[in-house]
């Protein structure tokens, strides 16, 4: 095994890149982070550094590393410097969604060719290029092809390198905990040497040799992480298949919720009953307004796209996305049923972020719901504990309030879209106050956060998702 600490670089100081770099530095490795956005780089290089994303614990960890081990945790814009001083690079650049659902790999390609240029110029051998961004299966092969072409173009085909895949399984809001206490570490490699290198990268984590304590609490028993070594394509597919399967679970329970509504059953009970079977498991069976975020919608679409391209249209995935879109329309339907016309009605939207404990609005169901309400000429007032700014097209059309109560004042309905603790913690007295201040007292609880009977007793006209 290569000696530790290892010299590693991370390319792209976005959410995945920063978390990966900070956590790997915290377990003892030496890290160089490459960021080509000058504004972001400048923020990170300030003293103390300013982490430009919201992730509990990350600002503190980055500050601590910069203060205690500035030489071992650095930010730069030079891939050349990184390639010269390190033995492997984690590629963590964005893979946005292209027009027909495919992943746009422009940045991945650019990074691959820059690394090859740097390898040729600095005369490095055996460098390891590790994909960490979520990429379609066979991207590893494309990276290899691009790099080989660049090297051939410089008459340096003798420069050796290896490509690996090490998908991330970090969820926003719990990314640090997910990194330090993973369920599994998956590495797809081309050779034994690549596998050994990556095993030694993760060795301190697998052996729990670190001091970091999570901001929240961990379950009493946290299973030991499995280190799974596969070929590159399988590792790439594990990531796509995992995210798509989780999205499938959500669409499945949302579809079940709609059958529950039409048959008088309670989806919460159905999900509990299903989840007790360990083959199914209880998680990701929470019915609601559908999944959002930067990953699930994009990854499911990309997986569908690549499977079709490979000659096997995986249409179940298309259905997962369709159910998810329909779920939002059904929420609007519910509102329309309760209020009759939406035109000139005032709707208080509680929660904007795609899930609690983040300010991320990417793919947030709340935004689609708001746009649909505005199309129907409803007035929208919105409140979210973390979101301070709406996307440009909504800024002048939606009033962003300072509290849940303020949003609901004079409203005809509350539409709860993100299950923040702050809403769950509202006391009966507070809810009663809110109810008194409303014009009509409809609540559409699109995350089943409240107990229906509790809100009905308080005088609300309550509707959940798949609950009687
Ligand atoms: C997801 C995965 O959970 C991570 O494992 C993965 O690494 C990450 O994508 C990624 O590919 O980078 P994330 O998008 O941060 O993480 O959020 P999740 O907590 O998975 O939630 C996704 C969406 O599903 C949210 O809108 C949430 O409200 C919704 N959801 C989740 C439900 O509607 N019901 C559920 O039961 C669970």
XYZ file of C-alpha atoms and ligand atoms in Angstrom:
505
model
C 0.000 0.000 0.000
C 1.214 3.549 -0.688
C 2.448 5.390 2.409
C 0.024 7.759 4.135
C -0.595 10.655 4.324
C -1.233 10.839 0.613
C -0.903 13.882 -1.612
C -4.243 14.378 -3.293
C -5.982 17.034 -5.307
C -9.644 17.813 -5.725
C -10.764 19.616 -8.852
C -13.833 21.793 -8.334
C -14.662 23.483 -5.035
C -18.408 22.912 -5.256
C -20.457 20.995 -2.754
C -18.975 17.560 -3.463
C -15.424 18.851 -3.968
C -15.238 20.924 -0.805
C -16.734 18.242 1.395
C -14.453 15.585 -0.093
C -11.338 17.726 0.247
C -12.036 18.883 3.789
C -12.921 15.407 5.035
C -9.909 13.750 3.403
C -7.659 16.430 4.883
C -9.250 15.949 8.289
C -8.373 12.241 8.251
C -4.753 13.138 7.607
C -4.102 13.508 3.887
C -2.554 16.529 2.176
C -4.958 18.263 -0.181
C -4.810 20.821 -2.941
C -8.172 22.093 -4.158
C -8.373 23.574 -7.652
C -11.081 26.126 -8.349
C -11.215 28.181 -11.520
C -13.933 30.631 -10.513
C -11.906 33.618 -9.236
C -14.678 34.877 -6.938
C -15.089 31.509 -5.250
C -11.335 31.055 -5.019
C -10.922 34.457 -3.438
C -13.559 33.669 -0.804
C -11.842 30.399 0.052
C -8.455 32.050 0.287
C -9.601 34.715 2.723
C -8.516 34.575 6.323
C -10.656 33.064 7.741
C -11.862 31.282 4.608
C -15.462 31.848 3.486
C -17.166 28.644 2.386
C -19.591 29.682 -0.362
C -22.089 26.864 0.212
C -24.375 25.929 3.067
C -23.468 22.612 4.625
C -23.628 22.146 8.398
C -20.128 21.841 9.895
C -18.211 22.586 6.696
C -17.297 26.234 7.375
C -15.901 25.238 10.784
C -13.958 22.308 9.377
C -12.435 24.356 6.532
C -11.509 27.158 8.954
C -9.894 24.703 11.326
C -7.873 23.019 8.581
C -6.672 26.327 7.137
C -5.696 27.565 10.590
C -3.987 24.393 11.821
C -2.494 22.897 8.651
C -2.362 25.610 5.961
C 0.304 23.725 3.984
C -1.789 20.556 3.915
C -5.023 22.160 2.777
C -4.673 24.710 -0.009
C -6.746 26.372 -2.704
C -5.352 27.276 -6.114
C -6.468 27.705 -9.715
C -3.539 25.798 -11.189
C -4.034 22.204 -12.301
C -0.330 22.150 -13.162
C 0.617 22.841 -9.555
C -1.779 20.148 -8.369
C -0.525 17.539 -10.800
C 3.056 18.277 -9.918
C 2.542 17.949 -6.175
C -0.021 15.164 -5.908
C -0.488 11.559 -7.006
C -4.197 11.557 -7.728
C -7.010 13.984 -8.558
C -10.673 13.670 -7.646
C -12.705 15.257 -10.426
C -15.623 17.024 -8.742
C -16.790 19.449 -11.419
C -20.445 19.979 -12.352
C -22.315 17.671 -14.735
C -25.426 19.743 -15.472
C -28.407 18.328 -17.322
C -28.331 18.743 -21.088
C -31.360 19.485 -23.232
C -32.677 15.958 -23.646
C -31.870 14.708 -20.177
C -28.299 13.636 -20.883
C -25.476 14.736 -18.575
C -23.441 17.611 -19.997
C -19.844 16.445 -19.644
C -18.186 19.563 -21.029
C -16.385 20.363 -17.745
C -15.290 16.766 -17.191
C -13.738 16.703 -20.655
C -12.011 20.048 -20.094
C -10.509 18.857 -16.822
C -9.367 15.557 -18.362
C -7.502 17.324 -21.126
C -5.956 19.866 -18.705
C -4.698 17.023 -16.510
C -3.182 15.330 -19.569
C -1.482 18.601 -20.585
C -0.092 18.942 -17.088
C 1.099 15.310 -16.988
C 2.930 15.824 -20.269
C 4.512 19.076 -19.210
C 5.515 18.049 -15.694
C 6.516 14.606 -16.809
C 4.440 12.659 -14.313
C 3.852 8.893 -14.569
C 1.110 6.733 -13.071
C -1.183 9.595 -12.071
C -4.643 8.514 -10.930
C -7.690 10.425 -12.239
C -10.746 9.672 -10.128
C -14.245 10.615 -11.233
C -16.344 11.681 -8.309
C -18.932 13.815 -10.092
C -21.996 11.802 -11.035
C -21.358 10.745 -14.604
C -22.984 8.324 -17.044
C -21.587 4.834 -17.339
C -18.539 4.684 -19.645
C -17.428 8.246 -18.875
C -14.230 6.683 -17.523
C -13.527 5.354 -21.002
C -14.158 8.798 -22.517
C -11.786 10.403 -20.008
C -9.116 7.888 -20.975
C -9.665 8.558 -24.675
C -9.442 12.354 -24.247
C -6.273 12.094 -22.187
C -4.636 9.641 -24.562
C -5.416 11.922 -27.487
C -3.883 14.956 -25.768
C -0.773 12.994 -24.860
C -0.448 11.597 -28.374
C -0.806 15.125 -29.755
C 2.205 16.122 -27.700
C 4.164 13.027 -28.641
C 4.038 11.879 -25.051
C 2.080 8.638 -25.410
C 4.502 6.932 -23.028
C 3.035 8.939 -20.105
C 1.045 6.456 -18.058
C -2.049 7.224 -15.988
C -5.047 5.432 -14.575
C -8.749 6.302 -14.475
C -10.979 5.334 -11.553
C -14.515 5.968 -10.399
C -15.346 6.711 -6.769
C -18.983 7.845 -6.644
C -20.121 10.043 -3.794
C -23.177 9.265 -1.708
C -23.447 12.562 0.118
C -26.835 14.074 0.816
C -27.032 17.824 1.291
C -27.374 18.825 4.907
C -25.738 15.615 6.175
C -22.804 15.502 3.775
C -20.081 15.510 6.434
C -21.709 12.751 8.432
C -22.283 10.771 5.227
C -18.597 11.155 4.371
C -17.181 10.219 7.759
C -19.665 7.408 8.388
C -20.440 5.947 4.960
C -22.493 2.808 4.451
C -20.123 1.871 1.656
C -17.092 3.158 -0.204
C -17.293 2.171 -3.854
C -14.239 2.303 -6.063
C -14.091 1.265 -9.684
C -10.541 0.736 -10.895
C -8.557 -0.448 -13.892
C -5.801 -2.193 -11.927
C -4.852 -3.617 -8.561
C -2.610 -0.644 -7.965
C -5.555 1.779 -8.378
C -7.584 -0.253 -5.900
C -4.776 -0.259 -3.341
C -4.263 3.454 -3.683
C -7.926 4.199 -3.095
C -8.084 1.772 -0.188
C -5.300 3.688 1.496
C -7.107 6.991 0.804
C -10.091 5.662 2.746
C -8.222 3.558 5.302
C -8.488 6.123 8.136
C -12.226 6.358 7.546
C -12.731 2.622 7.352
C -10.796 2.235 10.589
C -12.598 5.247 12.131
C -9.299 6.977 12.817
C -10.485 10.555 13.105
C -11.726 12.958 15.770
C -14.547 14.597 13.937
C -17.922 14.571 15.672
C -21.069 15.193 13.656
C -23.159 18.341 14.325
C -26.254 16.190 14.888
C -26.205 12.813 16.532
C -25.412 9.464 15.040
C -27.584 6.410 15.455
C -26.293 4.320 18.391
C -24.888 1.739 16.107
C -23.477 2.820 12.837
C -22.582 -0.078 10.571
C -19.022 -0.398 9.432
C -18.508 0.744 5.905
C -17.956 -1.874 3.251
C -15.113 -1.162 0.821
C -16.327 -2.373 -2.542
C -13.853 -2.638 -5.382
C -15.259 -3.095 -8.882
C -14.430 -2.270 -12.479
C -14.933 1.362 -13.521
C -18.237 0.861 -15.382
C -19.854 -0.979 -12.470
C -18.912 1.769 -10.018
C -20.369 4.377 -12.365
C -23.575 2.377 -12.602
C -23.826 1.848 -8.844
C -24.207 5.586 -8.413
C -26.876 5.985 -11.101
C -28.750 2.885 -10.034
C -28.702 3.891 -6.341
C -30.078 7.384 -6.907
C -32.643 6.125 -9.390
C -33.759 3.397 -6.997
C -34.241 5.910 -4.182
C -36.207 8.162 -6.540
C -38.235 5.115 -7.573
C -39.106 4.426 -3.929
C -40.397 7.982 -3.568
C -42.464 7.853 -6.761
C -43.757 4.440 -5.747
C -45.026 5.664 -2.394
C -46.479 8.787 -3.998
C -48.418 6.591 -6.425
C -49.532 4.436 -3.479
C -50.629 7.631 -1.697
C -52.893 8.471 -4.606
C -54.497 5.037 -4.435
C -54.837 5.480 -0.658
C -56.720 8.720 -1.201
C -59.157 7.035 -3.510
C -59.705 4.046 -1.225
C -59.762 5.587 2.237
C -56.412 4.077 3.300
C -53.659 6.012 5.082
C -50.340 6.055 3.222
C -48.420 6.621 6.461
C -49.698 3.300 7.789
C -49.120 1.579 4.468
C -45.516 2.869 4.343
C -44.922 1.777 7.937
C -46.285 -1.688 7.191
C -44.171 -2.005 4.068
C -41.024 -0.672 5.706
C -41.105 -3.269 8.491
C -39.993 -5.815 5.913
C -36.207 -5.483 5.891
C -36.206 -6.346 2.213
C -38.070 -3.066 1.641
C -36.866 -0.903 4.535
C -38.605 2.140 5.973
C -36.574 4.951 4.444
C -37.497 7.025 1.395
C -41.113 5.996 1.716
C -42.370 9.389 2.756
C -45.156 10.537 0.448
C -45.274 14.201 -0.444
C -44.937 16.786 -3.167
C -42.320 14.718 -5.004
C -38.554 14.683 -5.011
C -36.439 17.653 -5.996
C -32.862 18.819 -5.596
C -29.913 18.867 -7.920
C -29.392 15.106 -8.016
C -32.484 12.922 -8.304
C -34.309 14.638 -11.197
C -31.070 15.037 -13.155
C -29.652 11.592 -12.390
C -32.830 9.676 -13.193
C -33.139 11.550 -16.508
C -29.466 10.904 -17.292
C -29.769 7.205 -16.456
C -32.815 6.921 -18.704
C -30.966 8.733 -21.471
C -27.840 6.582 -21.317
C -29.812 3.343 -21.125
C -31.700 4.324 -24.293
C -28.459 5.257 -25.960
C -27.062 1.859 -25.042
C -30.054 0.211 -26.724
C -32.130 -0.613 -23.644
C -34.701 2.103 -22.981
C -35.232 1.799 -19.213
C -38.784 3.138 -19.333
C -39.542 2.484 -15.690
C -37.317 5.503 -15.031
C -39.420 7.646 -17.345
C -42.396 6.631 -15.274
C -40.586 7.602 -12.056
C -40.132 11.114 -13.455
C -43.689 11.303 -14.775
C -45.168 10.324 -11.411
C -42.976 12.959 -9.802
C -44.228 15.686 -12.146
C -47.817 14.559 -11.767
C -47.496 14.692 -8.000
C -47.024 18.455 -8.160
C -50.082 18.853 -10.370
C -52.101 16.792 -7.896
C -51.070 19.148 -5.086
C -52.401 22.082 -7.119
C -55.557 20.065 -7.826
C -56.082 19.618 -4.099
C -55.775 23.340 -3.582
C -58.219 23.996 -6.369
C -60.704 21.532 -4.955
C -60.514 23.216 -1.571
C -60.615 26.819 -2.802
C -62.551 26.395 -6.066
C -60.984 29.225 -8.109
C -57.372 30.065 -7.468
C -57.589 33.412 -9.222
C -57.219 36.248 -6.684
C -56.800 33.789 -3.794
C -53.794 34.262 -1.525
C -51.640 31.212 -0.878
C -49.036 31.105 1.870
C -46.264 28.742 0.811
C -44.401 27.328 3.814
C -40.990 26.005 2.807
C -39.153 26.644 -0.461
C -35.912 24.636 -0.258
C -36.043 21.192 -1.900
C -35.729 19.623 1.542
C -35.195 20.878 5.123
C -31.825 22.030 6.486
C -30.625 23.471 3.210
C -31.173 26.731 1.365
C -30.882 24.937 -1.983
C -33.654 25.807 -4.418
C -32.384 23.698 -7.302
C -35.193 21.476 -8.557
C -37.306 22.507 -5.574
C -40.934 21.366 -5.998
C -42.028 24.595 -4.255
C -40.855 26.660 -7.230
C -42.889 24.627 -9.722
C -45.907 24.852 -7.451
C -45.510 28.619 -7.113
C -45.168 29.084 -10.870
C -48.321 27.080 -11.420
C -50.194 29.148 -8.811
C -49.045 32.380 -10.435
C -50.154 31.088 -13.845
C -53.576 30.708 -12.340
C -53.422 34.273 -11.062
C -53.246 33.395 -7.380
C -51.260 35.647 -5.098
C -48.324 33.958 -3.370
C -46.598 34.839 -0.110
C -43.758 32.540 0.850
C -41.646 31.806 3.898
C -38.626 29.535 4.331
C -36.342 29.498 7.384
C -33.193 29.451 5.201
C -34.060 30.925 1.816
C -33.479 34.667 1.545
C -33.695 35.106 -2.191
C -35.993 33.813 -4.898
C -34.990 33.002 -8.482
C -35.102 36.082 -10.771
C -38.417 35.187 -12.457
C -40.180 35.060 -9.071
C -38.518 37.931 -7.254
C -41.090 40.584 -8.167
C -44.055 38.258 -8.165
C -43.831 36.581 -4.762
C -43.654 38.265 -1.376
C -40.964 36.631 0.766
C -41.925 37.036 4.422
C -39.919 36.898 7.654
C -42.041 34.276 9.372
C -44.541 31.507 8.754
C -47.182 33.535 10.564
C -46.586 36.600 8.424
C -46.944 34.540 5.242
C -50.251 33.137 6.454
C -51.734 36.488 7.541
C -54.823 37.169 5.421
C -54.158 34.075 3.267
C -56.824 31.697 2.012
C -54.621 28.640 2.305
C -51.292 27.431 3.630
C -49.396 25.166 1.278
C -46.647 23.394 3.222
C -43.951 22.136 0.836
C -40.815 21.636 2.972
C -40.972 19.793 6.287
C -38.815 22.138 8.384
C -38.665 21.417 12.133
C -39.688 25.021 12.690
C -43.152 24.237 11.302
C -43.458 20.954 13.174
C -42.535 22.763 16.404
C -45.418 25.284 16.182
C -47.515 24.938 19.326
C -51.308 24.671 19.367
C -51.461 28.274 20.577
C -49.255 29.506 17.753
C -51.236 27.558 15.159
C -54.476 28.892 16.614
C -53.127 32.458 16.286
C -52.132 31.774 12.694
C -55.538 30.330 11.952
C -57.291 33.399 13.381
C -55.293 35.665 11.112
C -56.244 33.807 7.919
C -59.050 34.636 5.552
C -59.985 31.017 4.761
C -58.313 28.308 6.815
C -57.291 25.655 4.295
C -54.035 23.760 4.891
C -52.517 21.586 2.181
C -49.792 19.678 3.970
C -47.778 18.398 1.010
C -45.279 16.606 3.305
C -47.684 15.061 5.839
C -45.891 16.964 8.581
C -48.887 17.505 10.816
C -51.273 15.041 12.374
C -54.528 15.667 10.469
C -56.776 15.410 13.553
C -54.668 17.954 15.437
C -55.090 20.616 12.778
C -58.751 19.856 12.253
C -59.439 20.240 15.977
C -57.664 23.600 15.827
C -60.147 24.700 13.151
C -58.166 24.220 9.951
C -59.588 22.573 6.859
C -56.715 20.097 6.537
C -55.622 17.992 3.553
C -52.524 15.800 3.524
C -51.132 13.475 0.872
C -52.705 10.030 0.868
C -54.167 10.461 4.349
C -57.885 10.379 5.129
C -29.389 12.442 -2.866
C -29.028 11.073 -2.253
O -29.828 10.860 -1.087
C -27.539 10.991 -1.898
O -27.232 9.682 -1.443
C -26.723 11.291 -3.162
O -25.331 11.235 -2.916
C -27.084 12.667 -3.655
O -28.502 12.700 -3.969
C -26.258 12.974 -4.880
O -26.398 12.281 -5.884
O -25.374 13.838 -4.818
P -29.990 14.865 -1.876
O -30.390 15.215 -3.285
O -29.137 15.791 -1.112
O -29.212 13.443 -1.859
O -31.333 14.713 -1.050
P -32.246 13.561 -0.448
O -32.213 13.668 1.019
O -31.972 12.247 -1.045
O -33.704 14.062 -0.943
C -34.023 14.198 -2.324
C -35.485 14.593 -2.495
O -36.342 13.510 -2.199
C -35.948 15.744 -1.616
O -36.708 16.649 -2.398
C -36.819 15.075 -0.573
O -37.839 15.929 -0.090
C -37.419 13.926 -1.365
N -37.828 12.795 -0.539
C -36.927 12.059 0.166
C -39.196 12.439 -0.483
O -40.053 13.087 -1.124
N -39.560 11.365 0.276
C -38.676 10.625 0.966
O -39.090 9.641 1.625
C -37.323 10.983 0.923
